[in-house]
Amino acid sequence: MDVRTTLVDPLPEGTAQAFFRMQVRFVDGLPARGAAIHAATDNAQREALLHRLKGAAGSFGFVALSAAAHRAEEAASGADPVALGAALRDISTEIEALTRGDAASNLPSP
C-alpha cells in the first residue's frame, strides 16, 4: 500500500518515511490490541478499546479495520451480542490480513 493513497490530505514533504514507520508499528501492535479487546471483561472496557482502535486505524488509513471497530463499538454500547460477535470476527479478520501483509497492509518499504 502506498501511504499517499490512504490519506485524504497529502503528507508534508519529507514525512512519508516517518509515517510509514508509524504504520508498521501500529500493525505490529494489532495482535495485542485484538487480544485486549477479546479479553475485556465488560462492555464499557471493550467500548473504550474499540474506540481507540477505530480512531487509530482510521488515522493510519486502515479504513476497513476502523469501520469494523466502529460497528463493534456501537454493538457493545447497545449490548447487541450478535452484532458484536460479527464485528469482532471482522476485526480479527482485518488484523490477520494486516499482520500477514495481505491487502491494505502491503506497505511499501520507505
PDB file of N, CA, C and O in Angstrom, residues 65-92:
ATOM      1  N   LEU A  65     -10.562  -1.757   8.897  1.00  0.00           N
ATOM      2  CA  LEU A  65     -10.386  -2.047  10.318  1.00  0.00           C
ATOM      3  C   LEU A  65     -11.102  -0.999  11.163  1.00  0.00           C
ATOM      4  O   LEU A  65     -11.774  -1.332  12.137  1.00  0.00           O
ATOM      5  N   SER A  66     -10.993   0.249  10.785  1.00  0.00           N
ATOM      6  CA  SER A  66     -11.672   1.317  11.513  1.00  0.00           C
ATOM      7  C   SER A  66     -13.191   1.127  11.470  1.00  0.00           C
ATOM      8  O   SER A  66     -13.877   1.287  12.478  1.00  0.00           O
ATOM      9  N   ALA A  67     -13.710   0.755  10.305  1.00  0.00           N
ATOM     10  CA  ALA A  67     -15.152   0.537  10.165  1.00  0.00           C
ATOM     11  C   ALA A  67     -15.623  -0.640  11.018  1.00  0.00           C
ATOM     12  O   ALA A  67     -16.682  -0.567  11.660  1.00  0.00           O
ATOM     13  N   ALA A  68     -14.849  -1.710  11.047  1.00  0.00           N
ATOM     14  CA  ALA A  68     -15.212  -2.869  11.871  1.00  0.00           C
ATOM     15  C   ALA A  68     -15.190  -2.495  13.353  1.00  0.00           C
ATOM     16  O   ALA A  68     -16.072  -2.899  14.113  1.00  0.00           O
ATOM     17  N   ALA A  69     -14.202  -1.727  13.755  1.00  0.00           N
ATOM     18  CA  ALA A  69     -14.134  -1.279  15.153  1.00  0.00           C
ATOM     19  C   ALA A  69     -15.316  -0.381  15.485  1.00  0.00           C
ATOM     20  O   ALA A  69     -15.867  -0.450  16.586  1.00  0.00           O
ATOM     21  N   HIS A  70     -15.722   0.449  14.538  1.00  0.00           N
ATOM     22  CA  HIS A  70     -16.886   1.315  14.744  1.00  0.00           C
ATOM     23  C   HIS A  70     -18.149   0.476  14.952  1.00  0.00           C
ATOM     24  O   HIS A  70     -18.925   0.724  15.878  1.00  0.00           O
ATOM     25  N   ARG A  71     -18.338  -0.531  14.097  1.00  0.00           N
ATOM     26  CA  ARG A  71     -19.507  -1.411  14.244  1.00  0.00           C
ATOM     27  C   ARG A  71     -19.486  -2.134  15.586  1.00  0.00           C
ATOM     28  O   ARG A  71     -20.515  -2.251  16.258  1.00  0.00           O
ATOM     29  N   ALA A  72     -18.305  -2.599  15.983  1.00  0.00           N
ATOM     30  CA  ALA A  72     -18.188  -3.303  17.260  1.00  0.00           C
ATOM     31  C   ALA A  72     -18.452  -2.363  18.434  1.00  0.00           C
ATOM     32  O   ALA A  72     -19.107  -2.742  19.405  1.00  0.00           O
ATOM     33  N   GLU A  73     -17.950  -1.141  18.338  1.00  0.00           N
ATOM     34  CA  GLU A  73     -18.174  -0.162  19.409  1.00  0.00           C
ATOM     35  C   GLU A  73     -19.670   0.119  19.566  1.00  0.00           C
ATOM     36  O   GLU A  73     -20.184   0.147  20.694  1.00  0.00           O
ATOM     37  N   GLU A  74     -20.360   0.302  18.452  1.00  0.00           N
ATOM     38  CA  GLU A  74     -21.801   0.547  18.520  1.00  0.00           C
ATOM     39  C   GLU A  74     -22.544  -0.661  19.087  1.00  0.00           C
ATOM     40  O   GLU A  74     -23.473  -0.509  19.877  1.00  0.00           O
ATOM     41  N   ALA A  75     -22.133  -1.855  18.695  1.00  0.00           N
ATOM     42  CA  ALA A  75     -22.779  -3.070  19.196  1.00  0.00           C
ATOM     43  C   ALA A  75     -22.531  -3.232  20.695  1.00  0.00           C
ATOM     44  O   ALA A  75     -23.432  -3.620  21.439  1.00  0.00           O
ATOM     45  N   ALA A  76     -21.329  -2.917  21.136  1.00  0.00           N
ATOM     46  CA  ALA A  76     -21.020  -3.015  22.573  1.00  0.00           C
ATOM     47  C   ALA A  76     -21.841  -2.001  23.353  1.00  0.00           C
ATOM     48  O   ALA A  76     -22.366  -2.316  24.429  1.00  0.00           O
ATOM     49  N   SER A  77     -21.966  -0.795  22.832  1.00  0.00           N
ATOM     50  CA  SER A  77     -22.727   0.232  23.556  1.00  0.00           C
ATOM     51  C   SER A  77     -24.210  -0.100  23.584  1.00  0.00           C
ATOM     52  O   SER A  77     -24.907   0.256  24.525  1.00  0.00           O
ATOM     53  N   GLY A  78     -24.702  -0.805  22.563  1.00  0.00           N
ATOM     54  CA  GLY A  78     -26.105  -1.201  22.523  1.00  0.00           C
ATOM     55  C   GLY A  78     -26.352  -2.573  23.113  1.00  0.00           C
ATOM     56  O   GLY A  78     -27.471  -3.071  23.075  1.00  0.00           O
ATOM     57  N   ALA A  79     -25.307  -3.185  23.647  1.00  0.00           N
ATOM     58  CA  ALA A  79     -25.395  -4.523  24.236  1.00  0.00           C
ATOM     59  C   ALA A  79     -26.043  -5.508  23.263  1.00  0.00           C
ATOM     60  O   ALA A  79     -26.931  -6.268  23.621  1.00  0.00           O
ATOM     61  N   ASP A  80     -25.570  -5.487  22.016  1.00  0.00           N
ATOM     62  CA  ASP A  80     -26.068  -6.380  20.978  1.00  0.00           C
ATOM     63  C   ASP A  80     -25.019  -7.470  20.742  1.00  0.00           C
ATOM     64  O   ASP A  80     -24.087  -7.287  19.956  1.00  0.00           O
ATOM     65  N   PRO A  81     -25.152  -8.605  21.418  1.00  0.00           N
ATOM     66  CA  PRO A  81     -24.113  -9.635  21.336  1.00  0.00           C
ATOM     67  C   PRO A  81     -23.944 -10.236  19.942  1.00  0.00           C
ATOM     68  O   PRO A  81     -22.838 -10.621  19.566  1.00  0.00           O
ATOM     69  N   VAL A  82     -24.998 -10.314  19.159  1.00  0.00           N
ATOM     70  CA  VAL A  82     -24.892 -10.884  17.819  1.00  0.00           C
ATOM     71  C   VAL A  82     -24.070  -9.959  16.921  1.00  0.00           C
ATOM     72  O   VAL A  82     -23.124 -10.390  16.255  1.00  0.00           O
ATOM     73  N   ALA A  83     -24.424  -8.677  16.912  1.00  0.00           N
ATOM     74  CA  ALA A  83     -23.691  -7.708  16.105  1.00  0.00           C
ATOM     75  C   ALA A  83     -22.261  -7.565  16.601  1.00  0.00           C
ATOM     76  O   ALA A  83     -21.323  -7.428  15.803  1.00  0.00           O
ATOM     77  N   LEU A  84     -22.074  -7.606  17.916  1.00  0.00           N
ATOM     78  CA  LEU A  84     -20.735  -7.501  18.485  1.00  0.00           C
ATOM     79  C   LEU A  84     -19.875  -8.677  18.041  1.00  0.00           C
ATOM     80  O   LEU A  84     -18.732  -8.499  17.612  1.00  0.00           O
ATOM     81  N   GLY A  85     -20.422  -9.875  18.104  1.00  0.00           N
ATOM     82  CA  GLY A  85     -19.675 -11.054  17.678  1.00  0.00           C
ATOM     83  C   GLY A  85     -19.260 -10.972  16.225  1.00  0.00           C
ATOM     84  O   GLY A  85     -18.112 -11.281  15.868  1.00  0.00           O
ATOM     85  N   ALA A  86     -20.175 -10.523  15.363  1.00  0.00           N
ATOM     86  CA  ALA A  86     -19.863 -10.396  13.934  1.00  0.00           C
ATOM     87  C   ALA A  86     -18.774  -9.347  13.704  1.00  0.00           C
ATOM     88  O   ALA A  86     -17.833  -9.570  12.932  1.00  0.00           O
ATOM     89  N   ALA A  87     -18.890  -8.216  14.390  1.00  0.00           N
ATOM     90  CA  ALA A  87     -17.898  -7.151  14.216  1.00  0.00           C
ATOM     91  C   ALA A  87     -16.538  -7.575  14.770  1.00  0.00           C
ATOM     92  O   ALA A  87     -15.503  -7.251  14.184  1.00  0.00           O
ATOM     93  N   LEU A  88     -16.526  -8.308  15.878  1.00  0.00           N
ATOM     94  CA  LEU A  88     -15.252  -8.779  16.429  1.00  0.00           C
ATOM     95  C   LEU A  88     -14.584  -9.774  15.483  1.00  0.00           C
ATOM     96  O   LEU A  88     -13.363  -9.775  15.346  1.00  0.00           O
ATOM     97  N   ARG A  89     -15.384 -10.592  14.810  1.00  0.00           N
ATOM     98  CA  ARG A  89     -14.817 -11.505  13.805  1.00  0.00           C
ATOM     99  C   ARG A  89     -14.221 -10.705  12.650  1.00  0.00           C
ATOM    100  O   ARG A  89     -13.141 -11.038  12.147  1.00  0.00           O
ATOM    101  N   ASP A  90     -14.908  -9.639  12.249  1.00  0.00           N
ATOM    102  CA  ASP A  90     -14.382  -8.784  11.175  1.00  0.00           C
ATOM    103  C   ASP A  90     -13.068  -8.134  11.599  1.00  0.00           C
ATOM    104  O   ASP A  90     -12.130  -8.030  10.808  1.00  0.00           O
ATOM    105  N   ILE A  91     -12.994  -7.704  12.846  1.00  0.00           N
ATOM    106  CA  ILE A  91     -11.760  -7.104  13.358  1.00  0.00           C
ATOM    107  C   ILE A  91     -10.635  -8.131  13.317  1.00  0.00           C
ATOM    108  O   ILE A  91      -9.526  -7.838  12.856  1.00  0.00           O
ATOM    109  N   SER A  92     -10.917  -9.326  13.779  1.00  0.00           N
ATOM    110  CA  SER A  92      -9.900 -10.389  13.768  1.00  0.00           C
ATOM    111  C   SER A  92      -9.426 -10.678  12.348  1.00  0.00           C
ATOM    112  O   SER A  92      -8.224 -10.839  12.105  1.00  0.00           O
TER     113      SER A  92
END
